[in-house]
Structures are given as C-alpha cells and as structure tokens.
C-alpha cells in the first residue's frame, strides 16, 4: 500500500471517519442505502448504527458496515453473536470456541 508518508497506524485514523456525513447523505438521498466503512468494534456495536438505532441514523438507510480489524483481533468477542443479533437467527451456529476449532479442523482436513 502507498501510504503517502503516513505510518500504518496513522493510515488507520487519517482521514477520520465521519459517521454524521453518512447519516446526512442517507437523509438527503433516501432512495439509496449506505454502509459505514470501519471503526465498528463488534456485531453489537454495528447494530447500534443500523436501522435507526443510533439517534442520528435515518431508519432503514444505513444498512451495513465494515467491522474490519476487530474481527481478526478479537474474532470470538466480535462475531460470536452475529447470527442471532444481526441476522435474526434463533441461535448462533457456533456455540463455543472449541466447536469452531473442531469444525474448522474438519474443514481443513477435507480440503487438504
């Protein structure tokens, strides 16, 4: 990546993300749907900004977001409840970290 003189850490904060701009665009263009690009820390944090849960977010116009680094830094804490909390499933497919690892080992064994 060409960072234009920025360190990798600076590149994650410059330019700053402005959620209020996304909400303003969503209000000005109600026929479009918008997603937030980053700085979401978990599926629960993301849900706060979608569907009008956040006081500034117009209902139904901010429909997605990128969790990004949090997903690989803390995958279980970040995503373990996603099926239920984000997608409305009655339960989450992964009931434990152990189950995830066992399922992944089976998957990896099948593709080798």
PDB file of C-alpha atoms in Angstrom:
ATOM      1  CA  UNK A   1       0.000   0.000   0.000  1.00  0.00           C
ATOM      2  CA  UNK A   2       1.125   3.512  -0.745  1.00  0.00           C
ATOM      3  CA  UNK A   3       0.616   5.468   2.436  1.00  0.00           C
ATOM      4  CA  UNK A   4       1.834   8.853   1.223  1.00  0.00           C
ATOM      5  CA  UNK A   5       4.205   9.393   4.159  1.00  0.00           C
ATOM      6  CA  UNK A   6       1.794   8.072   6.784  1.00  0.00           C
ATOM      7  CA  UNK A   7       2.715   5.285   9.150  1.00  0.00           C
ATOM      8  CA  UNK A   8       0.373   2.265   9.134  1.00  0.00           C
ATOM      9  CA  UNK A   9      -1.095   3.494  12.441  1.00  0.00           C
ATOM     10  CA  UNK A  10      -1.695   6.995  11.031  1.00  0.00           C
ATOM     11  CA  UNK A  11      -3.264   5.476   7.922  1.00  0.00           C
ATOM     12  CA  UNK A  12      -5.972   3.933  10.137  1.00  0.00           C
ATOM     13  CA  UNK A  13      -7.013   7.329  11.516  1.00  0.00           C
ATOM     14  CA  UNK A  14      -6.333   9.792   8.676  1.00  0.00           C
ATOM     15  CA  UNK A  15      -8.665  10.872   7.288  1.00  0.00           C
ATOM     16  CA  UNK A  16     -11.027  10.483  10.211  1.00  0.00           C
ATOM     17  CA  UNK A  17     -14.313   8.715   9.609  1.00  0.00           C
ATOM     18  CA  UNK A  18     -17.352  10.957   9.851  1.00  0.00           C
ATOM     19  CA  UNK A  19     -20.457   8.908  10.561  1.00  0.00           C
ATOM     20  CA  UNK A  20     -22.536  12.078  10.640  1.00  0.00           C
ATOM     21  CA  UNK A  21     -21.720  12.586   6.932  1.00  0.00           C
ATOM     22  CA  UNK A  22     -23.105   9.123   6.164  1.00  0.00           C
ATOM     23  CA  UNK A  23     -26.304   9.958   8.071  1.00  0.00           C
ATOM     24  CA  UNK A  24     -26.633  13.288   6.237  1.00  0.00           C
ATOM     25  CA  UNK A  25     -26.208  11.563   2.867  1.00  0.00           C
ATOM     26  CA  UNK A  26     -28.775   8.953   3.866  1.00  0.00           C
ATOM     27  CA  UNK A  27     -31.278  11.686   4.741  1.00  0.00           C
ATOM     28  CA  UNK A  28     -30.550  13.631   1.522  1.00  0.00           C
ATOM     29  CA  UNK A  29     -30.756  10.550  -0.726  1.00  0.00           C
ATOM     30  CA  UNK A  30     -33.462   8.343   0.817  1.00  0.00           C
ATOM     31  CA  UNK A  31     -33.664   6.184  -2.328  1.00  0.00           C
ATOM     32  CA  UNK A  32     -30.110   4.933  -1.670  1.00  0.00           C
ATOM     33  CA  UNK A  33     -28.682   2.618   1.000  1.00  0.00           C
ATOM     34  CA  UNK A  34     -25.394   3.286   2.824  1.00  0.00           C
ATOM     35  CA  UNK A  35     -22.778   1.340   4.786  1.00  0.00           C
ATOM     36  CA  UNK A  36     -20.279   2.550   7.360  1.00  0.00           C
ATOM     37  CA  UNK A  37     -16.680   1.858   6.396  1.00  0.00           C
ATOM     38  CA  UNK A  38     -14.869   0.848   9.533  1.00  0.00           C
ATOM     39  CA  UNK A  39     -14.357   1.632  13.182  1.00  0.00           C
ATOM     40  CA  UNK A  40     -17.072  -0.798  14.232  1.00  0.00           C
ATOM     41  CA  UNK A  41     -15.886  -2.938  17.152  1.00  0.00           C
ATOM     42  CA  UNK A  42     -18.403  -5.816  17.172  1.00  0.00           C
ATOM     43  CA  UNK A  43     -21.666  -7.002  15.698  1.00  0.00           C
ATOM     44  CA  UNK A  44     -23.481  -5.377  18.642  1.00  0.00           C
ATOM     45  CA  UNK A  45     -21.674  -2.083  18.116  1.00  0.00           C
ATOM     46  CA  UNK A  46     -22.525  -2.220  14.398  1.00  0.00           C
ATOM     47  CA  UNK A  47     -26.214  -2.865  15.125  1.00  0.00           C
ATOM     48  CA  UNK A  48     -26.300   0.374  17.119  1.00  0.00           C
ATOM     49  CA  UNK A  49     -25.698   2.303  13.889  1.00  0.00           C
ATOM     50  CA  UNK A  50     -28.117   0.422  11.627  1.00  0.00           C
ATOM     51  CA  UNK A  51     -31.852   0.637  11.236  1.00  0.00           C
ATOM     52  CA  UNK A  52     -32.319   3.843  13.189  1.00  0.00           C
ATOM     53  CA  UNK A  53     -30.920   2.520  16.486  1.00  0.00           C
ATOM     54  CA  UNK A  54     -28.466   5.434  16.618  1.00  0.00           C
ATOM     55  CA  UNK A  55     -30.309   8.741  17.173  1.00  0.00           C
ATOM     56  CA  UNK A  56     -28.705  10.360  14.095  1.00  0.00           C
ATOM     57  CA  UNK A  57     -29.169   7.395  11.719  1.00  0.00           C
ATOM     58  CA  UNK A  58     -32.207   7.592   9.452  1.00  0.00           C
ATOM     59  CA  UNK A  59     -34.129   4.340   9.808  1.00  0.00           C
ATOM     60  CA  UNK A  60     -33.504   1.785   7.079  1.00  0.00           C
ATOM     61  CA  UNK A  61     -30.922   3.771   5.116  1.00  0.00           C
ATOM     62  CA  UNK A  62     -27.684   2.733   6.865  1.00  0.00           C
ATOM     63  CA  UNK A  63     -27.793  -0.983   6.222  1.00  0.00           C
ATOM     64  CA  UNK A  64     -24.250  -2.301   6.594  1.00  0.00           C
ATOM     65  CA  UNK A  65     -20.797  -1.721   7.915  1.00  0.00           C
ATOM     66  CA  UNK A  66     -17.258  -2.995   7.962  1.00  0.00           C
ATOM     67  CA  UNK A  67     -16.029  -4.349  11.265  1.00  0.00           C
ATOM     68  CA  UNK A  68     -12.514  -4.862   9.884  1.00  0.00           C
ATOM     69  CA  UNK A  69      -9.595  -5.158  12.283  1.00  0.00           C
ATOM     70  CA  UNK A  70     -11.720  -6.002  15.299  1.00  0.00           C
ATOM     71  CA  UNK A  71     -12.841  -9.200  13.559  1.00  0.00           C
ATOM     72  CA  UNK A  72      -9.332 -10.607  13.430  1.00  0.00           C
ATOM     73  CA  UNK A  73      -8.070  -9.045  16.663  1.00  0.00           C
ATOM     74  CA  UNK A  74     -10.940 -10.454  18.772  1.00  0.00           C
ATOM     75  CA  UNK A  75     -12.958 -12.746  16.479  1.00  0.00           C
ATOM     76  CA  UNK A  76     -14.997 -14.508  19.156  1.00  0.00           C
ATOM     77  CA  UNK A  77     -15.930 -11.362  21.096  1.00  0.00           C
ATOM     78  CA  UNK A  78     -16.593  -9.521  17.878  1.00  0.00           C
ATOM     79  CA  UNK A  79     -18.621 -12.021  15.862  1.00  0.00           C
ATOM     80  CA  UNK A  80     -19.828 -14.905  18.055  1.00  0.00           C
ATOM     81  CA  UNK A  81     -23.346 -13.476  18.380  1.00  0.00           C
ATOM     82  CA  UNK A  82     -23.688 -12.249  14.766  1.00  0.00           C
ATOM     83  CA  UNK A  83     -26.121 -14.903  13.522  1.00  0.00           C
ATOM     84  CA  UNK A  84     -28.605 -14.084  16.256  1.00  0.00           C
ATOM     85  CA  UNK A  85     -28.097 -10.350  16.805  1.00  0.00           C
ATOM     86  CA  UNK A  86     -27.510  -9.212  13.217  1.00  0.00           C
ATOM     87  CA  UNK A  87     -29.245 -11.772  11.024  1.00  0.00           C
ATOM     88  CA  UNK A  88     -32.161 -12.652  13.299  1.00  0.00           C
ATOM     89  CA  UNK A  89     -31.450 -16.365  13.601  1.00  0.00           C
ATOM     90  CA  UNK A  90     -32.885 -18.048  16.707  1.00  0.00           C
ATOM     91  CA  UNK A  91     -29.399 -19.200  17.800  1.00  0.00           C
ATOM     92  CA  UNK A  92     -25.792 -18.824  16.733  1.00  0.00           C
ATOM     93  CA  UNK A  93     -24.232 -21.604  14.682  1.00  0.00           C
ATOM     94  CA  UNK A  94     -21.098 -21.538  16.849  1.00  0.00           C
ATOM     95  CA  UNK A  95     -21.883 -22.399  20.439  1.00  0.00           C
ATOM     96  CA  UNK A  96     -18.272 -22.352  21.677  1.00  0.00           C
ATOM     97  CA  UNK A  97     -14.724 -21.603  20.603  1.00  0.00           C
ATOM     98  CA  UNK A  98     -13.969 -25.311  20.817  1.00  0.00           C
ATOM     99  CA  UNK A  99     -16.755 -26.112  18.374  1.00  0.00           C
ATOM    100  CA  UNK A 100     -15.412 -23.527  15.921  1.00  0.00           C
ATOM    101  CA  UNK A 101     -11.930 -25.061  16.059  1.00  0.00           C
ATOM    102  CA  UNK A 102     -13.237 -28.619  15.693  1.00  0.00           C
ATOM    103  CA  UNK A 103     -15.408 -27.634  12.713  1.00  0.00           C
ATOM    104  CA  UNK A 104     -12.501 -25.759  11.141  1.00  0.00           C
ATOM    105  CA  UNK A 105     -10.139 -28.727  11.589  1.00  0.00           C
ATOM    106  CA  UNK A 106     -12.677 -30.916   9.794  1.00  0.00           C
ATOM    107  CA  UNK A 107     -12.960 -28.366   7.007  1.00  0.00           C
ATOM    108  CA  UNK A 108      -9.176 -28.033   6.688  1.00  0.00           C
ATOM    109  CA  UNK A 109      -8.773 -31.801   6.616  1.00  0.00           C
ATOM    110  CA  UNK A 110     -11.325 -32.078   3.802  1.00  0.00           C
ATOM    111  CA  UNK A 111      -9.557 -29.566   1.567  1.00  0.00           C
ATOM    112  CA  UNK A 112      -6.034 -30.930   2.045  1.00  0.00           C
TER     113      UNK A 112
END
